[in-house]
Coordinates of C-alpha atoms and ligand atoms in Angstrom, one line a residue:
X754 CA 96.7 92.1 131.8
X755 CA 98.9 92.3 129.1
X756 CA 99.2 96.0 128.0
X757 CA 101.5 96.7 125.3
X758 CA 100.6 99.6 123.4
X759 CA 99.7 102.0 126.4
X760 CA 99.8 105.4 125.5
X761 CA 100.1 104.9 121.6
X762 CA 98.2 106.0 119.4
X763 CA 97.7 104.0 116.1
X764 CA 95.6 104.7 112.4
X765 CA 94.3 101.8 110.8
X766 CA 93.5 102.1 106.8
X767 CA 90.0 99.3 106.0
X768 CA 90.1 99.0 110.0
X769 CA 86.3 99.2 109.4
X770 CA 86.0 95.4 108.5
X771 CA 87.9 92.1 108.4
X772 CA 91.8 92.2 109.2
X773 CA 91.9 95.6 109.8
X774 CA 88.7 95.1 112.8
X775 CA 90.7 92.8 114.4
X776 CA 93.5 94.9 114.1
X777 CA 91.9 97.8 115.8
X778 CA 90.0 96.1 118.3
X779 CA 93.5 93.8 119.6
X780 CA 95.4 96.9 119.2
X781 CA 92.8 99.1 121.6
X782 CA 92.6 95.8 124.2
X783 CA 96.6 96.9 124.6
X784 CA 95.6 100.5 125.4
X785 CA 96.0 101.7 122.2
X786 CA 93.8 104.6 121.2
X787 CA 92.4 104.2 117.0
X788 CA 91.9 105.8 114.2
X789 CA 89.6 103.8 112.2
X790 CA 90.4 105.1 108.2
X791 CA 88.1 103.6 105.9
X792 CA 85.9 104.3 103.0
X793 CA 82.8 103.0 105.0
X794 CA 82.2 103.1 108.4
X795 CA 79.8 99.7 108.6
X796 CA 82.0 96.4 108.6
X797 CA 81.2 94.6 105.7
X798 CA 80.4 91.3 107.7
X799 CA 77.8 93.3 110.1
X800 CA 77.8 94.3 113.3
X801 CA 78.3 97.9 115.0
X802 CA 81.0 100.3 113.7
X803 CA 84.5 99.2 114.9
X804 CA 85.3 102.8 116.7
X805 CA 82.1 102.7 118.5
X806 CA 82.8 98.6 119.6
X807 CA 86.5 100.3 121.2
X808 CA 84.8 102.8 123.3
X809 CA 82.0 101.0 124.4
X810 CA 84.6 97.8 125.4
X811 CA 88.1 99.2 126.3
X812 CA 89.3 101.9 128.2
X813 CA 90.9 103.1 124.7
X814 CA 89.8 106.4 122.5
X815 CA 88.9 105.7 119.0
X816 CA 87.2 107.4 116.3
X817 CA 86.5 106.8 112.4
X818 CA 87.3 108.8 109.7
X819 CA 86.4 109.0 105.7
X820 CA 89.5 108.3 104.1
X821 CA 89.8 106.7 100.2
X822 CA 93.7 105.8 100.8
X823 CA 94.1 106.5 96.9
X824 CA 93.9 110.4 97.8
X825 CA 96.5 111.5 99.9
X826 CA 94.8 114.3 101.7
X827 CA 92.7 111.8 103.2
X828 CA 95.6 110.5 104.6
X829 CA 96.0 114.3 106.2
X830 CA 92.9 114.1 107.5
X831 CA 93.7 110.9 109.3
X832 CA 96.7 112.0 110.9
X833 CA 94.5 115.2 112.0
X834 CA 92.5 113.1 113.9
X835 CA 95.1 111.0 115.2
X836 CA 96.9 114.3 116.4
X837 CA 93.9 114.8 118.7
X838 CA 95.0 111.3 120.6
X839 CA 98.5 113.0 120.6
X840 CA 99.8 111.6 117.3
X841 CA 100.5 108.8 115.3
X842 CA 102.7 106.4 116.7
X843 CA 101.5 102.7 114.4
X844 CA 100.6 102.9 111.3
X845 CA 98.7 100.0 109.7
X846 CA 98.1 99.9 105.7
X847 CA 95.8 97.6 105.6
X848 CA 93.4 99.0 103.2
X849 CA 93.4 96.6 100.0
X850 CA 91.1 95.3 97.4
X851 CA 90.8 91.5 95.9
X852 CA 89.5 91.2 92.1
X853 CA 89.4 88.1 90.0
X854 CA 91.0 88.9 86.0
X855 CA 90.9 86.8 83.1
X856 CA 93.8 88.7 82.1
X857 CA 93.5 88.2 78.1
X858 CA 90.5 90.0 77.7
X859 CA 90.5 92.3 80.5
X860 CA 89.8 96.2 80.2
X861 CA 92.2 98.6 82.7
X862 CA 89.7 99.3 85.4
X863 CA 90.7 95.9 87.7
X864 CA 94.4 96.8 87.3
X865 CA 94.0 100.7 88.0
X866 CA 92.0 100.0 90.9
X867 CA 94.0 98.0 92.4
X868 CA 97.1 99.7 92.1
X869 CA 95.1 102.7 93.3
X870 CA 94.1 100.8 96.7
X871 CA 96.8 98.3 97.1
X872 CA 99.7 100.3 96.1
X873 CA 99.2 103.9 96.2
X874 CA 97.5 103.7 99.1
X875 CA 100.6 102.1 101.0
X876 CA 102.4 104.5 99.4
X877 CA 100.5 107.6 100.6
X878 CA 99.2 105.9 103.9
X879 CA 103.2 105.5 105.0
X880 CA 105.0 109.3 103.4
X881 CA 101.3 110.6 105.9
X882 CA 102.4 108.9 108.8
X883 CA 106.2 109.1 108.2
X884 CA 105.8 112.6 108.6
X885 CA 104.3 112.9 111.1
X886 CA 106.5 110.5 113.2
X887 CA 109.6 112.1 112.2
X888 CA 108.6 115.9 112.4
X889 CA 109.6 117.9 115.4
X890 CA 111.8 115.1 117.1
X891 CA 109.0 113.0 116.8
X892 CA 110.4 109.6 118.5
X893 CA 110.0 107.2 115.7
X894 CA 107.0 104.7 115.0
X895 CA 106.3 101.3 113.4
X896 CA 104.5 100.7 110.3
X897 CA 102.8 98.0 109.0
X898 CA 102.0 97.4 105.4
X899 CA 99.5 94.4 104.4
X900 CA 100.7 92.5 101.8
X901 CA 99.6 88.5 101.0
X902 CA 100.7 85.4 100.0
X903 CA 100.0 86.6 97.0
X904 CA 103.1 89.0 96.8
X905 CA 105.3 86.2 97.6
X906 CA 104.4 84.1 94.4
X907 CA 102.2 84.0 91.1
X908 CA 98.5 83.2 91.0
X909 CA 96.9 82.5 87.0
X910 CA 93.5 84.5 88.5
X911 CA 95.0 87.3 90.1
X912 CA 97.6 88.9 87.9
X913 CA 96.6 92.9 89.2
X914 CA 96.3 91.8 92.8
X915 CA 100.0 89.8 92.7
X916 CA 101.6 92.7 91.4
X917 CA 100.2 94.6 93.8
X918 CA 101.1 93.2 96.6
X919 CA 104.9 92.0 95.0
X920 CA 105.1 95.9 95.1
X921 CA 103.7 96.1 98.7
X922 CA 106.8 93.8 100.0
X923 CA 109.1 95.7 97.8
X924 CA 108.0 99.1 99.2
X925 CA 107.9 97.9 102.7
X926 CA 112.0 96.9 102.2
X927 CA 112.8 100.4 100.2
X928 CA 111.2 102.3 103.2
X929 CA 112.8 100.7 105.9
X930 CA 116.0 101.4 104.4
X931 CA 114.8 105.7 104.2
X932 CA 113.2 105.6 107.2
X933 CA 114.9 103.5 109.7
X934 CA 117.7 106.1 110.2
X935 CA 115.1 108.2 111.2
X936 CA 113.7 105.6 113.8
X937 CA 110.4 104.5 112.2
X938 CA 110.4 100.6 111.4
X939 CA 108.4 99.4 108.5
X940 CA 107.5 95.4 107.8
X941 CA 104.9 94.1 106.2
X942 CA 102.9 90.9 106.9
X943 CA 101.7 88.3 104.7
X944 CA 98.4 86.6 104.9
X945 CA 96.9 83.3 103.5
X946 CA 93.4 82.4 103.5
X947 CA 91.4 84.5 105.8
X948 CA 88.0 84.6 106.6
X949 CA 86.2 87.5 105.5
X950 CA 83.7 89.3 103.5
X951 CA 87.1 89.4 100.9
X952 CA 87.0 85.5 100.2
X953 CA 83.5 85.1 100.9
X954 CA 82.0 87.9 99.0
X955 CA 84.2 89.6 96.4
X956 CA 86.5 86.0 95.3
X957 CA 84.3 83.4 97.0
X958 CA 86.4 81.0 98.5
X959 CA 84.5 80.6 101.9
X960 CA 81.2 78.9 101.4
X961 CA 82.2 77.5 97.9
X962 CA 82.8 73.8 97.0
X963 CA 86.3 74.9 96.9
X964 CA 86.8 75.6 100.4
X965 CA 87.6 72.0 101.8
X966 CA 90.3 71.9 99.2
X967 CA 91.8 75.2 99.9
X968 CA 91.8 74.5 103.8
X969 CA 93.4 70.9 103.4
X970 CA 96.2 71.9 101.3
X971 CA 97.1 74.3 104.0
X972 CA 99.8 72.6 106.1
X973 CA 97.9 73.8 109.1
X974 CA 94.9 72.2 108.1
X975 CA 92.4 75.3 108.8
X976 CA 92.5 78.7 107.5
X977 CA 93.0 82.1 109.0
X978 CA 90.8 83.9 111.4
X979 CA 91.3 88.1 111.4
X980 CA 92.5 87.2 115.1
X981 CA 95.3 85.5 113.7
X982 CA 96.8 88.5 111.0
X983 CA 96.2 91.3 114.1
X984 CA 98.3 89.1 116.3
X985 CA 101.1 89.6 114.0
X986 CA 100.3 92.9 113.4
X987 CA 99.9 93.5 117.7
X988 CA 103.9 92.2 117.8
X989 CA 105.3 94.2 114.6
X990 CA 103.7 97.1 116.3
X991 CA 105.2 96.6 119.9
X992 CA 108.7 97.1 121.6
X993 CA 108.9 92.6 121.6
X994 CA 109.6 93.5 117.6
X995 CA 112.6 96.9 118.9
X996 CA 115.0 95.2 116.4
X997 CA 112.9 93.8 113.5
X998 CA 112.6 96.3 110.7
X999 CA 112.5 95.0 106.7
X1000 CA 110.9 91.7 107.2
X1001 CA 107.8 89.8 105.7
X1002 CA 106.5 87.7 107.9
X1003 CA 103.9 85.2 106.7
X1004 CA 100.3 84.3 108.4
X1005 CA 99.6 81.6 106.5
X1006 CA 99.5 78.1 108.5
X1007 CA 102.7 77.6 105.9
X1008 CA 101.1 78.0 102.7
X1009 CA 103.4 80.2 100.9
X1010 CA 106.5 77.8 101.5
X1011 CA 105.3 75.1 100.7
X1012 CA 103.0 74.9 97.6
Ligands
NAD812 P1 87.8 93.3 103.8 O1 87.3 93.5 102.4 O2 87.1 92.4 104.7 O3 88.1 94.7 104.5 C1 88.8 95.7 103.8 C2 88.4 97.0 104.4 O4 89.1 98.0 103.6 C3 86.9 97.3 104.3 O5 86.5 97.9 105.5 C4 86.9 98.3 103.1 O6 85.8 99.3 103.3 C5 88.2 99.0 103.2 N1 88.6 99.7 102.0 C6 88.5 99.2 100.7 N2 89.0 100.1 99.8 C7 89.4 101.2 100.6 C8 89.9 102.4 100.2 N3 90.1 102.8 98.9 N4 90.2 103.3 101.2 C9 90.0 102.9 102.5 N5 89.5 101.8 102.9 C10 89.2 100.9 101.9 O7 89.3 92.7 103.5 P2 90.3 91.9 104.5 O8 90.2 90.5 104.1 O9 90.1 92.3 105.9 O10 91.7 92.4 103.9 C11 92.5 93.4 104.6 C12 93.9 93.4 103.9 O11 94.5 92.1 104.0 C13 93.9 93.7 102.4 O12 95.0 94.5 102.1 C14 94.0 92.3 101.8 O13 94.5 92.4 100.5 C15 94.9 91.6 102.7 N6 94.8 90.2 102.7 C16 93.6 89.5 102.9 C17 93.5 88.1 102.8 C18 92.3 87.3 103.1 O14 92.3 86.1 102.8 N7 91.2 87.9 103.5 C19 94.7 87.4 102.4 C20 95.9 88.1 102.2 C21 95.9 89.5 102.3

């Protein structure tokens, strides 16, 4: 049995749902003990909380705490808890919101929202857990920011979200450049089109008439599962990615580069 995050101890912002599930659940099969950060403690798609699935199914610790990632004491609180499992040693911003604009007409709440979520929360989830990592000859950690295919290129619907996550990939570069010389390593990863209460609830894509298009201009030919984004997330997190530290790396069956 593969175990590559023995003795870490990892926070995962949205880890209650989708991706960030995924995330935590791979990440705890490695030995990995979780923090699950999220607004809600119920996945969106169903099923039992995602701290009490770890300790009921691995031999890792986990637990969940209340954290809006747009406050930054939140973030404190999460690194409290993460303290208890001997500190944070992964930190995944993975918290993010989707919302559909017309862009003409459009009041401020869809941009300040998601700014709030999808770029101060980055922000504040990685200066937390940067911190932390670096304080008292801390030895260093990984973070890993989610950004999208949609901060790799424009999208007519989603002006807000792009920027957002264009800022995400940005951030992820200016942060390895502070932080590397202190030994933390920051990348971000890119997803396509992934499976989850996101595209089937809040921008239905899933479900939809659309959805055969969408998957069959995918080079792949499918779309994403959660399974395939923590994968990513399971390497950038590791010692296999020592020496990578700046990157975006796409999850996307090879949308991005070639539509
Ligand atoms: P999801 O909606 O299934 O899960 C998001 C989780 O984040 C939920 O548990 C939610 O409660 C939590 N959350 C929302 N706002 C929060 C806040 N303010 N503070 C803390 N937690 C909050 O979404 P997902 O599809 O799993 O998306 C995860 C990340 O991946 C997001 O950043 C998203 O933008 C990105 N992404 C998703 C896709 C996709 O196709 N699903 C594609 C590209 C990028």
């Amino acid at each position: 049995m593969r175990e590559l995050l023995t003795d870490e101890t990892a926070v995962v912002t949205g880890g209650a749902s989708g991706i960030g599930r995924a995330i935590s659940l791979l990440f705890a099969e490695e030995g990995c003990d979780v923090v699950v950060a999220d607004v809600q403690e119920e996945p969106r798609e169903g099923d039992e909380p995602t701290h009490e699935r770890i300790e009921a199914e691995t031999d890792a610790s986990a637990a969940f705490v209340e954290c809006d990632v747009s406050r930054y004491d939140d973030h404190l609180d999460a690194m409290d808890v993460a303290d208890e499992f001997g500190g944070v040693d992964v930190m995944v911003n993975n918290a993010g919101i989707f919302r559909a604009e017309t862009f003409l007409d459009e009041d401020d709440e869809v941009f300040d929202r998601t700014m709030d979520v999808n770029v101060r929360g980055v922000y504040y989830g990685a200066r937390a857990a940067a911190n932390r990592m670096v304080e008292d000859g801390g030895d260093g950690g990984s973070i890993i920011n989610l950004s999208s295919v949609a901060g790799l290129r424009g999208s007519a619907d989603f002006v807000s979200y792009c920027t957002s996550k264009g800022a995400v990939r940005l951030m992820t570069y200016a942060l390895a450049a502070r932080l590397g010389p202190e030994g933390v390593r920051v990348n971000a990863v890119h997803p396509g089109l992934i499976e989850t209460a996101m595209t089937t609830d809040d921008v239905p894509i899933f479900g939809t008439d659309a959805e055969d298009a969408y998957t069959q201009s995918i080079p792949s030919r499918r779309s994403g599962t959660p399974e395939d984004v923590a994968d990513v997330a399971l390497y950038l997190a590791s010692d296999l990615s020592g020496y990578v530290n700046g990157e975006s790396l796409s999850v996307d069956g090879g949308m991005a580069n070639t539509q």
